[in-house]
Amino acid sequence: MAQTVKTRRGLAHEKNRAKWLATRARNINSSEVGALFGLSPYMTPLELYALKKGLIEDGFKDNDRAAAGRFLEAGIAAWACEKFGFKAKPLKDYLEDPKARTGSSFDWEITAWDDAPGAFEGRIPLEIKTVDYLGFNGSFKAGYTDRKWNADNPDDIVAPPAIELQVQHQMMLSGAPWAVIIVLVAGNQMHRIVRMRNETIIGKIRDRIAQFWLDVDFGREPTADYERDAETIKRLYVRPDPRAAVPAEQHARMMDAIDRACAAAEEKKAAAAIEEAAKAEVMDVLRETELAVLPDGSKASWKADKNGRRSLRLTAAPALDALAA
């Protein structure tokens, strides 16, 4: 383990949550490394910059998905130990490299394993993930390829890039030569992914972290991704300045963006009118019929609830390439 890494004993324990959050705030953490490379599905480079610069507060809100991960973690770890034959324990220490301004919290650490792929050096991360069936098989809508698990080959599963980077960063700080990712799919399918320490990737992580803090210190803001950064921009500029004015050199850019936004709004309005008219035609054909399944595979359901209110649901015909698969 590098001498610069310090162990903050028990800092990640729930009772030390406030101190843990404050410590995380001054560092780039394992779960944030993907954002440095533009590969996090949860955080953009601009949002990460704004957080670490202190321009916005962490907007994370607890939800059922996050709570499920916390409550199920111990059970998943116990099953993984039994299924794959290793011993593990919770790791509540926080490892920090203050000079590099980076740190990491961990789920569990592996303490013994007869089939270990390497030596037990440092602290061996056991990272636990849960995912539903569609997510594991890459069935996210277009634009979310950064969440995809490459599960085509059960013997060579590749986690989403942000998770792969997260585990390499954990090994960077823990001094481990290898790590294990456990992924529980749909509550009843468990897979094990062994990852060896990759010094090339770790070197790129170190370089990117160093460059990030230089950019923060010198105020070099990342370019916004306007498809993903709308909420971050709103949080950055919550208070208008009555004295402020748009610089003349930005007028052309503003006019073009306004034109595009207004044109899209008109298209959306027109599409909504077409949608409502098409639904009305479907209902007129259905009349008293509750369900229709058409020859091309499309469906129309117009059933009533207990109060007698009918709700229309439409399913388009499957794509031709899906039928040919």
PDB file of C-alpha atoms in Angstrom:
ATOM      1  CA  MET A   1       0.000   0.000   0.000  1.00  0.00           C
ATOM      2  CA  ALA A   2       1.321   3.450  -0.841  1.00  0.00           C
ATOM      3  CA  GLN A   3       2.617   5.302   2.217  1.00  0.00           C
ATOM      4  CA  THR A   4       0.452   8.313   1.390  1.00  0.00           C
ATOM      5  CA  VAL A   5      -2.755   6.324   1.991  1.00  0.00           C
ATOM      6  CA  LYS A   6      -4.261   6.806   5.441  1.00  0.00           C
ATOM      7  CA  THR A   7      -6.844   4.557   7.064  1.00  0.00           C
ATOM      8  CA  ARG A   8      -9.704   6.371   8.757  1.00  0.00           C
ATOM      9  CA  ARG A   9     -10.912   3.678  11.138  1.00  0.00           C
ATOM     10  CA  GLY A  10     -14.653   3.106  11.098  1.00  0.00           C
ATOM     11  CA  LEU A  11     -15.301   6.391   9.296  1.00  0.00           C
ATOM     12  CA  ALA A  12     -17.771   4.803   6.875  1.00  0.00           C
ATOM     13  CA  HIS A  13     -19.879   3.455   9.744  1.00  0.00           C
ATOM     14  CA  GLU A  14     -23.382   4.901   9.947  1.00  0.00           C
ATOM     15  CA  LYS A  15     -22.694   6.497  13.347  1.00  0.00           C
ATOM     16  CA  ASN A  16     -19.908   8.582  11.754  1.00  0.00           C
ATOM     17  CA  ARG A  17     -21.980   9.559   8.726  1.00  0.00           C
ATOM     18  CA  ALA A  18     -21.594  13.343   9.046  1.00  0.00           C
ATOM     19  CA  LYS A  19     -17.809  13.139   9.343  1.00  0.00           C
ATOM     20  CA  TRP A  20     -17.659  10.581   6.548  1.00  0.00           C
ATOM     21  CA  LEU A  21     -19.651  12.860   4.213  1.00  0.00           C
ATOM     22  CA  ALA A  22     -17.396  15.808   5.032  1.00  0.00           C
ATOM     23  CA  THR A  23     -14.298  13.717   4.307  1.00  0.00           C
ATOM     24  CA  ARG A  24     -15.746  12.453   1.031  1.00  0.00           C
ATOM     25  CA  ALA A  25     -16.556  16.007  -0.028  1.00  0.00           C
ATOM     26  CA  ARG A  26     -12.873  16.989  -0.113  1.00  0.00           C
ATOM     27  CA  ASN A  27     -11.862  13.964  -2.190  1.00  0.00           C
ATOM     28  CA  ILE A  28     -12.557  12.211  -5.468  1.00  0.00           C
ATOM     29  CA  ASN A  29     -14.101   8.913  -4.357  1.00  0.00           C
ATOM     30  CA  SER A  30     -14.313   5.529  -6.063  1.00  0.00           C
ATOM     31  CA  SER A  31     -17.971   5.978  -7.018  1.00  0.00           C
ATOM     32  CA  GLU A  32     -17.114   9.352  -8.624  1.00  0.00           C
ATOM     33  CA  VAL A  33     -14.185   8.210 -10.775  1.00  0.00           C
ATOM     34  CA  GLY A  34     -16.483   7.295 -13.677  1.00  0.00           C
ATOM     35  CA  ALA A  35     -17.639  10.928 -13.845  1.00  0.00           C
ATOM     36  CA  LEU A  36     -14.017  12.044 -14.382  1.00  0.00           C
ATOM     37  CA  PHE A  37     -14.079  10.096 -17.647  1.00  0.00           C
ATOM     38  CA  GLY A  38     -17.641  11.044 -18.603  1.00  0.00           C
ATOM     39  CA  LEU A  39     -18.740   7.448 -17.977  1.00  0.00           C
ATOM     40  CA  SER A  40     -21.004   7.775 -14.941  1.00  0.00           C
ATOM     41  CA  PRO A  41     -24.750   7.344 -15.550  1.00  0.00           C
ATOM     42  CA  TYR A  42     -25.451   9.273 -12.354  1.00  0.00           C
ATOM     43  CA  MET A  43     -23.130  12.282 -12.487  1.00  0.00           C
ATOM     44  CA  THR A  44     -21.678  14.420 -15.281  1.00  0.00           C
ATOM     45  CA  PRO A  45     -18.217  16.024 -15.254  1.00  0.00           C
ATOM     46  CA  LEU A  46     -19.854  19.440 -14.775  1.00  0.00           C
ATOM     47  CA  GLU A  47     -21.867  18.253 -11.763  1.00  0.00           C
ATOM     48  CA  LEU A  48     -18.766  16.687 -10.185  1.00  0.00           C
ATOM     49  CA  TYR A  49     -16.817  19.910 -10.748  1.00  0.00           C
ATOM     50  CA  ALA A  50     -19.593  22.040  -9.238  1.00  0.00           C
ATOM     51  CA  LEU A  51     -19.835  19.743  -6.194  1.00  0.00           C
ATOM     52  CA  LYS A  52     -16.123  19.749  -5.435  1.00  0.00           C
ATOM     53  CA  LYS A  53     -15.860  23.477  -6.134  1.00  0.00           C
ATOM     54  CA  GLY A  54     -18.588  24.032  -3.548  1.00  0.00           C
ATOM     55  CA  LEU A  55     -20.927  25.694  -6.043  1.00  0.00           C
ATOM     56  CA  ILE A  56     -23.789  23.270  -5.397  1.00  0.00           C
ATOM     57  CA  GLU A  57     -24.721  20.832  -2.667  1.00  0.00           C
ATOM     58  CA  ASP A  58     -25.003  17.112  -3.158  1.00  0.00           C
ATOM     59  CA  GLY A  59     -28.486  16.589  -4.570  1.00  0.00           C
ATOM     60  CA  PHE A  60     -28.637  12.851  -3.839  1.00  0.00           C
ATOM     61  CA  LYS A  61     -31.909  11.738  -2.279  1.00  0.00           C
ATOM     62  CA  ASP A  62     -32.314   8.339  -0.696  1.00  0.00           C
ATOM     63  CA  ASN A  63     -34.718   6.035  -2.514  1.00  0.00           C
ATOM     64  CA  ASP A  64     -35.935   2.443  -2.417  1.00  0.00           C
ATOM     65  CA  ARG A  65     -33.196   1.298  -4.785  1.00  0.00           C
ATOM     66  CA  ALA A  66     -30.430   2.675  -2.551  1.00  0.00           C
ATOM     67  CA  ALA A  67     -32.127   1.427   0.614  1.00  0.00           C
ATOM     68  CA  ALA A  68     -32.498  -2.054  -0.871  1.00  0.00           C
ATOM     69  CA  GLY A  69     -28.782  -2.141  -1.582  1.00  0.00           C
ATOM     70  CA  ARG A  70     -27.931  -1.258   2.012  1.00  0.00           C
ATOM     71  CA  PHE A  71     -30.315  -3.728   3.633  1.00  0.00           C
ATOM     72  CA  LEU A  72     -29.588  -6.602   1.257  1.00  0.00           C
ATOM     73  CA  GLU A  73     -25.800  -6.182   1.235  1.00  0.00           C
ATOM     74  CA  ALA A  74     -25.068  -8.468   4.198  1.00  0.00           C
ATOM     75  CA  GLY A  75     -27.303 -11.232   2.858  1.00  0.00           C
ATOM     76  CA  ILE A  76     -25.773 -11.029  -0.601  1.00  0.00           C
ATOM     77  CA  ALA A  77     -22.270 -11.158   0.884  1.00  0.00           C
ATOM     78  CA  ALA A  78     -23.167 -14.200   3.011  1.00  0.00           C
ATOM     79  CA  TRP A  79     -24.597 -16.022  -0.017  1.00  0.00           C
ATOM     80  CA  ALA A  80     -21.524 -15.113  -2.106  1.00  0.00           C
ATOM     81  CA  CYS A  81     -19.215 -16.514   0.576  1.00  0.00           C
ATOM     82  CA  GLU A  82     -21.146 -19.790   0.628  1.00  0.00           C
ATOM     83  CA  LYS A  83     -21.489 -20.012  -3.153  1.00  0.00           C
ATOM     84  CA  PHE A  84     -17.883 -19.184  -4.072  1.00  0.00           C
ATOM     85  CA  GLY A  85     -16.033 -20.449  -1.014  1.00  0.00           C
ATOM     86  CA  PHE A  86     -14.391 -17.328   0.351  1.00  0.00           C
ATOM     87  CA  LYS A  87     -14.538 -15.548   3.707  1.00  0.00           C
ATOM     88  CA  ALA A  88     -15.326 -11.855   3.947  1.00  0.00           C
ATOM     89  CA  LYS A  89     -16.227  -9.142   6.430  1.00  0.00           C
ATOM     90  CA  PRO A  90     -17.657  -5.603   6.226  1.00  0.00           C
ATOM     91  CA  LEU A  91     -15.077  -2.909   5.616  1.00  0.00           C
ATOM     92  CA  LYS A  92     -16.136   0.306   7.348  1.00  0.00           C
ATOM     93  CA  ASP A  93     -12.758   2.049   7.170  1.00  0.00           C
ATOM     94  CA  TYR A  94     -12.256   4.930   4.760  1.00  0.00           C
ATOM     95  CA  LEU A  95      -8.946   4.931   2.877  1.00  0.00           C
ATOM     96  CA  GLU A  96      -7.625   8.350   1.896  1.00  0.00           C
ATOM     97  CA  ASP A  97      -4.662   9.746   0.012  1.00  0.00           C
ATOM     98  CA  PRO A  98      -4.771  13.373   1.245  1.00  0.00           C
ATOM     99  CA  LYS A  99      -1.984  14.545  -1.056  1.00  0.00           C
ATOM    100  CA  ALA A 100      -3.766  13.300  -4.165  1.00  0.00           C
ATOM    101  CA  ARG A 101      -7.140  14.377  -2.687  1.00  0.00           C
ATOM    102  CA  THR A 102      -8.771  11.029  -3.283  1.00  0.00           C
ATOM    103  CA  GLY A 103     -10.365   8.390  -1.066  1.00  0.00           C
ATOM    104  CA  SER A 104     -12.559   5.348  -1.023  1.00  0.00           C
ATOM    105  CA  SER A 105     -15.266   3.619   0.953  1.00  0.00           C
ATOM    106  CA  PHE A 106     -15.753  -0.124   0.509  1.00  0.00           C
ATOM    107  CA  ASP A 107     -18.541  -2.643   0.834  1.00  0.00           C
ATOM    108  CA  TRP A 108     -16.716  -5.712   2.158  1.00  0.00           C
ATOM    109  CA  GLU A 109     -13.228  -7.210   2.048  1.00  0.00           C
ATOM    110  CA  ILE A 110     -12.242 -10.787   1.316  1.00  0.00           C
ATOM    111  CA  THR A 111     -10.128 -12.267   4.091  1.00  0.00           C
ATOM    112  CA  ALA A 112      -9.589 -15.844   2.882  1.00  0.00           C
ATOM    113  CA  TRP A 113     -10.147 -17.847  -0.314  1.00  0.00           C
ATOM    114  CA  ASP A 114      -8.545 -21.129  -1.348  1.00  0.00           C
ATOM    115  CA  ASP A 115      -9.100 -20.280  -5.038  1.00  0.00           C
ATOM    116  CA  ALA A 116      -7.739 -16.734  -4.792  1.00  0.00           C
ATOM    117  CA  PRO A 117      -6.236 -15.521  -8.100  1.00  0.00           C
ATOM    118  CA  GLY A 118      -3.300 -13.861  -6.347  1.00  0.00           C
ATOM    119  CA  ALA A 119      -1.636 -12.992  -3.080  1.00  0.00           C
ATOM    120  CA  PHE A 120      -3.481 -11.453  -0.144  1.00  0.00           C
ATOM    121  CA  GLU A 121      -1.798  -8.051  -0.119  1.00  0.00           C
ATOM    122  CA  GLY A 122      -3.387  -4.901   1.182  1.00  0.00           C
ATOM    123  CA  ARG A 123      -7.141  -5.204   1.608  1.00  0.00           C
ATOM    124  CA  ILE A 124      -9.049  -7.172  -1.029  1.00  0.00           C
ATOM    125  CA  PRO A 125     -12.243  -5.322  -2.093  1.00  0.00           C
ATOM    126  CA  LEU A 126     -15.507  -7.221  -2.409  1.00  0.00           C
ATOM    127  CA  GLU A 127     -17.850  -4.897  -4.278  1.00  0.00           C
ATOM    128  CA  ILE A 128     -21.542  -5.841  -4.197  1.00  0.00           C
ATOM    129  CA  LYS A 129     -24.034  -4.733  -6.839  1.00  0.00           C
ATOM    130  CA  THR A 130     -27.715  -5.451  -7.452  1.00  0.00           C
ATOM    131  CA  VAL A 131     -29.403  -5.067 -10.831  1.00  0.00           C
ATOM    132  CA  ASP A 132     -32.661  -6.137 -12.451  1.00  0.00           C
ATOM    133  CA  TYR A 133     -32.812  -8.558 -15.371  1.00  0.00           C
ATOM    134  CA  LEU A 134     -33.299  -5.905 -18.055  1.00  0.00           C
ATOM    135  CA  GLY A 135     -30.472  -3.765 -16.729  1.00  0.00           C
ATOM    136  CA  PHE A 136     -28.072  -6.691 -16.562  1.00  0.00           C
ATOM    137  CA  ASN A 137     -28.841  -7.662 -20.136  1.00  0.00           C
ATOM    138  CA  GLY A 138     -28.393  -4.134 -21.452  1.00  0.00           C
ATOM    139  CA  SER A 139     -32.059  -3.428 -22.154  1.00  0.00           C
ATOM    140  CA  PHE A 140     -31.857   0.267 -21.288  1.00  0.00           C
ATOM    141  CA  LYS A 141     -33.229   2.930 -23.585  1.00  0.00           C
ATOM    142  CA  ALA A 142     -30.899   4.479 -26.133  1.00  0.00           C
ATOM    143  CA  GLY A 143     -28.227   6.719 -24.647  1.00  0.00           C
ATOM    144  CA  TYR A 144     -27.694   4.633 -21.526  1.00  0.00           C
ATOM    145  CA  THR A 145     -24.963   2.306 -22.785  1.00  0.00           C
ATOM    146  CA  ASP A 146     -22.794   3.472 -19.862  1.00  0.00           C
ATOM    147  CA  ARG A 147     -25.056   1.379 -17.581  1.00  0.00           C
ATOM    148  CA  LYS A 148     -24.764  -1.798 -19.618  1.00  0.00           C
ATOM    149  CA  TRP A 149     -23.398  -5.047 -18.237  1.00  0.00           C
ATOM    150  CA  ASN A 150     -21.767  -7.101 -20.988  1.00  0.00           C
ATOM    151  CA  ALA A 151     -23.260 -10.441 -20.010  1.00  0.00           C
ATOM    152  CA  ASP A 152     -23.120 -12.228 -23.373  1.00  0.00           C
ATOM    153  CA  ASN A 153     -20.454 -14.584 -22.026  1.00  0.00           C
ATOM    154  CA  PRO A 154     -21.226 -15.807 -18.465  1.00  0.00           C
ATOM    155  CA  ASP A 155     -17.546 -16.694 -18.006  1.00  0.00           C
ATOM    156  CA  ASP A 156     -16.342 -13.219 -18.956  1.00  0.00           C
ATOM    157  CA  ILE A 157     -18.867 -10.687 -17.668  1.00  0.00           C
ATOM    158  CA  VAL A 158     -17.849  -7.032 -17.934  1.00  0.00           C
ATOM    159  CA  ALA A 159     -19.414  -4.516 -15.560  1.00  0.00           C
ATOM    160  CA  PRO A 160     -20.453  -1.018 -16.698  1.00  0.00           C
ATOM    161  CA  PRO A 161     -17.373   1.221 -17.165  1.00  0.00           C
ATOM    162  CA  ALA A 162     -18.019   3.285 -14.033  1.00  0.00           C
ATOM    163  CA  ILE A 163     -18.011   0.131 -11.889  1.00  0.00           C
ATOM    164  CA  GLU A 164     -14.864  -1.230 -13.532  1.00  0.00           C
ATOM    165  CA  LEU A 165     -13.139   2.099 -12.819  1.00  0.00           C
ATOM    166  CA  GLN A 166     -14.513   2.124  -9.268  1.00  0.00           C
ATOM    167  CA  VAL A 167     -12.912  -1.236  -8.487  1.00  0.00           C
ATOM    168  CA  GLN A 168      -9.533  -0.284  -9.991  1.00  0.00           C
ATOM    169  CA  HIS A 169      -9.585   2.893  -7.883  1.00  0.00           C
ATOM    170  CA  GLN A 170     -10.341   0.811  -4.787  1.00  0.00           C
ATOM    171  CA  MET A 171      -7.341  -1.396  -5.541  1.00  0.00           C
ATOM    172  CA  MET A 172      -5.222   1.711  -6.089  1.00  0.00           C
ATOM    173  CA  LEU A 173      -5.940   2.843  -2.519  1.00  0.00           C
ATOM    174  CA  SER A 174      -6.154  -0.517  -0.758  1.00  0.00           C
ATOM    175  CA  GLY A 175      -2.957  -1.925  -2.246  1.00  0.00           C
ATOM    176  CA  ALA A 176      -4.836  -5.034  -3.419  1.00  0.00           C
ATOM    177  CA  PRO A 177      -3.560  -6.998  -6.434  1.00  0.00           C
ATOM    178  CA  TRP A 178      -7.065  -8.246  -7.218  1.00  0.00           C
ATOM    179  CA  ALA A 179     -10.715  -7.650  -6.322  1.00  0.00           C
ATOM    180  CA  VAL A 180     -14.104  -9.306  -6.728  1.00  0.00           C
ATOM    181  CA  ILE A 181     -17.401  -7.862  -7.949  1.00  0.00           C
ATOM    182  CA  ILE A 182     -20.551  -9.738  -6.938  1.00  0.00           C
ATOM    183  CA  VAL A 183     -23.662  -8.872  -8.925  1.00  0.00           C
ATOM    184  CA  LEU A 184     -27.084 -10.144  -7.895  1.00  0.00           C
ATOM    185  CA  VAL A 185     -29.478 -10.154 -10.843  1.00  0.00           C
ATOM    186  CA  ALA A 186     -33.248  -9.995 -10.294  1.00  0.00           C
ATOM    187  CA  GLY A 187     -32.838 -11.220  -6.724  1.00  0.00           C
ATOM    188  CA  ASN A 188     -31.943 -14.817  -7.568  1.00  0.00           C
ATOM    189  CA  GLN A 189     -29.020 -14.920 -10.048  1.00  0.00           C
ATOM    190  CA  MET A 190     -25.541 -14.352  -8.658  1.00  0.00           C
ATOM    191  CA  HIS A 191     -22.386 -13.785 -10.694  1.00  0.00           C
ATOM    192  CA  ARG A 192     -18.766 -13.357  -9.632  1.00  0.00           C
ATOM    193  CA  ILE A 193     -16.342 -11.143 -11.535  1.00  0.00           C
ATOM    194  CA  VAL A 194     -12.656 -11.303 -10.604  1.00  0.00           C
ATOM    195  CA  ARG A 195     -10.612  -8.237 -11.518  1.00  0.00           C
ATOM    196  CA  MET A 196      -6.826  -8.057 -11.424  1.00  0.00           C
ATOM    197  CA  ARG A 197      -5.070  -4.803 -10.650  1.00  0.00           C
ATOM    198  CA  ASN A 198      -4.354  -2.911 -13.879  1.00  0.00           C
ATOM    199  CA  GLU A 199      -1.535  -0.398 -13.475  1.00  0.00           C
ATOM    200  CA  THR A 200      -2.253   1.231 -16.840  1.00  0.00           C
ATOM    201  CA  ILE A 201      -5.837   2.024 -15.832  1.00  0.00           C
ATOM    202  CA  ILE A 202      -4.727   3.071 -12.351  1.00  0.00           C
ATOM    203  CA  GLY A 203      -2.155   5.430 -13.875  1.00  0.00           C
ATOM    204  CA  LYS A 204      -4.865   7.035 -16.001  1.00  0.00           C
ATOM    205  CA  ILE A 205      -7.097   7.395 -12.926  1.00  0.00           C
ATOM    206  CA  ARG A 206      -4.274   9.097 -11.012  1.00  0.00           C
ATOM    207  CA  ASP A 207      -3.609  11.472 -13.917  1.00  0.00           C
ATOM    208  CA  ARG A 208      -7.278  12.317 -14.336  1.00  0.00           C
ATOM    209  CA  ILE A 209      -7.687  13.021 -10.605  1.00  0.00           C
ATOM    210  CA  ALA A 210      -4.638  15.293 -10.596  1.00  0.00           C
ATOM    211  CA  GLN A 211      -5.906  17.173 -13.670  1.00  0.00           C
ATOM    212  CA  PHE A 212      -9.375  17.499 -12.140  1.00  0.00           C
ATOM    213  CA  TRP A 213      -8.075  19.212  -8.996  1.00  0.00           C
ATOM    214  CA  LEU A 214      -5.907  21.529 -11.090  1.00  0.00           C
ATOM    215  CA  ASP A 215      -9.010  22.486 -13.065  1.00  0.00           C
ATOM    216  CA  VAL A 216     -10.965  23.069  -9.847  1.00  0.00           C
ATOM    217  CA  ASP A 217      -8.190  25.170  -8.316  1.00  0.00           C
ATOM    218  CA  PHE A 218      -7.833  27.307 -11.453  1.00  0.00           C
ATOM    219  CA  GLY A 219     -11.566  27.532 -12.187  1.00  0.00           C
ATOM    220  CA  ARG A 220     -11.477  25.639 -15.483  1.00  0.00           C
ATOM    221  CA  GLU A 221     -15.097  24.487 -15.767  1.00  0.00           C
ATOM    222  CA  PRO A 222     -15.891  21.385 -17.892  1.00  0.00           C
ATOM    223  CA  THR A 223     -18.041  21.787 -20.984  1.00  0.00           C
ATOM    224  CA  ALA A 224     -21.695  21.193 -20.180  1.00  0.00           C
ATOM    225  CA  ASP A 225     -23.570  18.249 -21.673  1.00  0.00           C
ATOM    226  CA  TYR A 226     -26.883  19.991 -22.328  1.00  0.00           C
ATOM    227  CA  GLU A 227     -28.824  16.724 -22.617  1.00  0.00           C
ATOM    228  CA  ARG A 228     -27.778  15.745 -19.079  1.00  0.00           C
ATOM    229  CA  ASP A 229     -26.778  18.949 -17.307  1.00  0.00           C
ATOM    230  CA  ALA A 230     -30.030  20.926 -17.276  1.00  0.00           C
ATOM    231  CA  GLU A 231     -30.653  20.265 -13.564  1.00  0.00           C
ATOM    232  CA  THR A 232     -27.053  21.068 -12.645  1.00  0.00           C
ATOM    233  CA  ILE A 233     -27.236  24.379 -14.520  1.00  0.00           C
ATOM    234  CA  LYS A 234     -30.485  25.227 -12.700  1.00  0.00           C
ATOM    235  CA  ARG A 235     -28.797  24.514  -9.361  1.00  0.00           C
ATOM    236  CA  LEU A 236     -25.760  26.594 -10.302  1.00  0.00           C
ATOM    237  CA  TYR A 237     -27.765  29.703 -11.154  1.00  0.00           C
ATOM    238  CA  VAL A 238     -30.694  29.782  -8.735  1.00  0.00           C
ATOM    239  CA  ARG A 239     -30.454  33.524  -8.049  1.00  0.00           C
ATOM    240  CA  PRO A 240     -30.734  36.012 -10.935  1.00  0.00           C
ATOM    241  CA  ASP A 241     -28.740  39.250 -10.935  1.00  0.00           C
ATOM    242  CA  PRO A 242     -30.860  42.204 -12.124  1.00  0.00           C
ATOM    243  CA  ARG A 243     -27.684  43.944 -13.300  1.00  0.00           C
ATOM    244  CA  ALA A 244     -26.488  41.068 -15.473  1.00  0.00           C
ATOM    245  CA  ALA A 245     -26.800  41.111 -19.270  1.00  0.00           C
ATOM    246  CA  VAL A 246     -25.996  38.597 -22.006  1.00  0.00           C
ATOM    247  CA  PRO A 247     -22.688  39.532 -23.695  1.00  0.00           C
ATOM    248  CA  ALA A 248     -23.045  40.600 -27.321  1.00  0.00           C
ATOM    249  CA  GLU A 249     -20.784  37.785 -28.506  1.00  0.00           C
ATOM    250  CA  GLN A 250     -23.307  35.278 -27.103  1.00  0.00           C
ATOM    251  CA  HIS A 251     -26.328  36.732 -28.920  1.00  0.00           C
ATOM    252  CA  ALA A 252     -26.054  34.495 -31.997  1.00  0.00           C
ATOM    253  CA  ARG A 253     -25.698  31.399 -29.860  1.00  0.00           C
ATOM    254  CA  MET A 254     -28.715  32.395 -27.751  1.00  0.00           C
ATOM    255  CA  MET A 255     -30.891  33.089 -30.790  1.00  0.00           C
ATOM    256  CA  ASP A 256     -30.036  29.720 -32.309  1.00  0.00           C
ATOM    257  CA  ALA A 257     -30.801  27.879 -29.050  1.00  0.00           C
ATOM    258  CA  ILE A 258     -34.112  29.736 -28.657  1.00  0.00           C
ATOM    259  CA  ASP A 259     -35.090  28.830 -32.220  1.00  0.00           C
ATOM    260  CA  ARG A 260     -34.313  25.157 -31.587  1.00  0.00           C
ATOM    261  CA  ALA A 261     -36.194  25.086 -28.287  1.00  0.00           C
ATOM    262  CA  CYS A 262     -39.293  26.789 -29.765  1.00  0.00           C
ATOM    263  CA  ALA A 263     -39.259  24.526 -32.827  1.00  0.00           C
ATOM    264  CA  ALA A 264     -39.023  21.436 -30.602  1.00  0.00           C
ATOM    265  CA  ALA A 265     -41.914  22.723 -28.473  1.00  0.00           C
ATOM    266  CA  GLU A 266     -44.072  23.148 -31.581  1.00  0.00           C
ATOM    267  CA  GLU A 267     -43.160  19.653 -32.778  1.00  0.00           C
ATOM    268  CA  LYS A 268     -44.041  18.283 -29.342  1.00  0.00           C
ATOM    269  CA  LYS A 269     -47.409  20.055 -29.429  1.00  0.00           C
ATOM    270  CA  ALA A 270     -48.141  18.739 -32.915  1.00  0.00           C
ATOM    271  CA  ALA A 271     -47.084  15.223 -31.929  1.00  0.00           C
ATOM    272  CA  ALA A 272     -49.368  15.374 -28.872  1.00  0.00           C
ATOM    273  CA  ALA A 273     -52.318  16.327 -31.092  1.00  0.00           C
ATOM    274  CA  ILE A 274     -51.565  13.452 -33.477  1.00  0.00           C
ATOM    275  CA  GLU A 275     -51.276  11.064 -30.506  1.00  0.00           C
ATOM    276  CA  GLU A 276     -54.619  12.103 -29.045  1.00  0.00           C
ATOM    277  CA  ALA A 277     -56.358  11.817 -32.412  1.00  0.00           C
ATOM    278  CA  ALA A 278     -54.897   8.344 -32.997  1.00  0.00           C
ATOM    279  CA  LYS A 279     -55.994   7.214 -29.527  1.00  0.00           C
ATOM    280  CA  ALA A 280     -59.494   8.508 -30.182  1.00  0.00           C
ATOM    281  CA  GLU A 281     -59.612   6.472 -33.387  1.00  0.00           C
ATOM    282  CA  VAL A 282     -58.436   3.350 -31.516  1.00  0.00           C
ATOM    283  CA  MET A 283     -61.153   3.849 -28.883  1.00  0.00           C
ATOM    284  CA  ASP A 284     -63.778   4.352 -31.571  1.00  0.00           C
ATOM    285  CA  VAL A 285     -62.793   1.025 -33.131  1.00  0.00           C
ATOM    286  CA  LEU A 286     -62.603  -0.786 -29.781  1.00  0.00           C
ATOM    287  CA  ARG A 287     -65.890   0.573 -28.401  1.00  0.00           C
ATOM    288  CA  GLU A 288     -67.046  -2.150 -25.955  1.00  0.00           C
ATOM    289  CA  THR A 289     -63.996  -4.354 -26.620  1.00  0.00           C
ATOM    290  CA  GLU A 290     -61.489  -4.544 -23.731  1.00  0.00           C
ATOM    291  CA  LEU A 291     -58.477  -6.046 -25.497  1.00  0.00           C
ATOM    292  CA  ALA A 292     -57.371  -6.370 -29.102  1.00  0.00           C
ATOM    293  CA  VAL A 293     -54.236  -8.203 -30.263  1.00  0.00           C
ATOM    294  CA  LEU A 294     -53.449  -7.449 -33.895  1.00  0.00           C
ATOM    295  CA  PRO A 295     -51.715  -9.636 -36.510  1.00  0.00           C
ATOM    296  CA  ASP A 296     -48.511  -7.544 -36.406  1.00  0.00           C
ATOM    297  CA  GLY A 297     -48.177  -8.042 -32.631  1.00  0.00           C
ATOM    298  CA  SER A 298     -49.498  -4.633 -31.594  1.00  0.00           C
ATOM    299  CA  LYS A 299     -52.028  -4.492 -28.762  1.00  0.00           C
ATOM    300  CA  ALA A 300     -54.759  -2.183 -27.508  1.00  0.00           C
ATOM    301  CA  SER A 301     -56.166  -2.542 -23.995  1.00  0.00           C
ATOM    302  CA  TRP A 302     -59.135  -0.441 -22.816  1.00  0.00           C
ATOM    303  CA  LYS A 303     -60.207  -1.943 -19.538  1.00  0.00           C
ATOM    304  CA  ALA A 304     -62.202  -0.454 -16.679  1.00  0.00           C
ATOM    305  CA  ASP A 305     -61.123  -0.138 -13.045  1.00  0.00           C
ATOM    306  CA  LYS A 306     -63.392  -0.833 -10.064  1.00  0.00           C
ATOM    307  CA  ASN A 307     -64.885   2.647 -10.421  1.00  0.00           C
ATOM    308  CA  GLY A 308     -65.779   2.055 -14.038  1.00  0.00           C
ATOM    309  CA  ARG A 309     -63.115   4.355 -15.502  1.00  0.00           C
ATOM    310  CA  ARG A 310     -61.540   2.907 -18.617  1.00  0.00           C
ATOM    311  CA  SER A 311     -57.817   3.298 -19.217  1.00  0.00           C
ATOM    312  CA  LEU A 312     -56.306   2.952 -22.692  1.00  0.00           C
ATOM    313  CA  ARG A 313     -52.944   1.247 -23.085  1.00  0.00           C
ATOM    314  CA  LEU A 314     -51.263   0.733 -26.434  1.00  0.00           C
ATOM    315  CA  THR A 315     -48.328  -1.526 -27.338  1.00  0.00           C
ATOM    316  CA  ALA A 316     -46.624  -0.991 -30.678  1.00  0.00           C
ATOM    317  CA  ALA A 317     -45.724  -3.852 -32.985  1.00  0.00           C
ATOM    318  CA  PRO A 318     -42.239  -5.282 -32.207  1.00  0.00           C
ATOM    319  CA  ALA A 319     -39.402  -4.154 -34.436  1.00  0.00           C
ATOM    320  CA  LEU A 320     -38.575  -6.394 -37.378  1.00  0.00           C
ATOM    321  CA  ASP A 321     -34.994  -6.947 -36.218  1.00  0.00           C
ATOM    322  CA  ALA A 322     -36.287  -8.202 -32.848  1.00  0.00           C
ATOM    323  CA  LEU A 323     -38.537 -10.705 -34.620  1.00  0.00           C
ATOM    324  CA  ALA A 324     -35.623 -11.944 -36.700  1.00  0.00           C
ATOM    325  CA  ALA A 325     -33.350 -12.452 -33.668  1.00  0.00           C
TER     326      ALA A 325
END
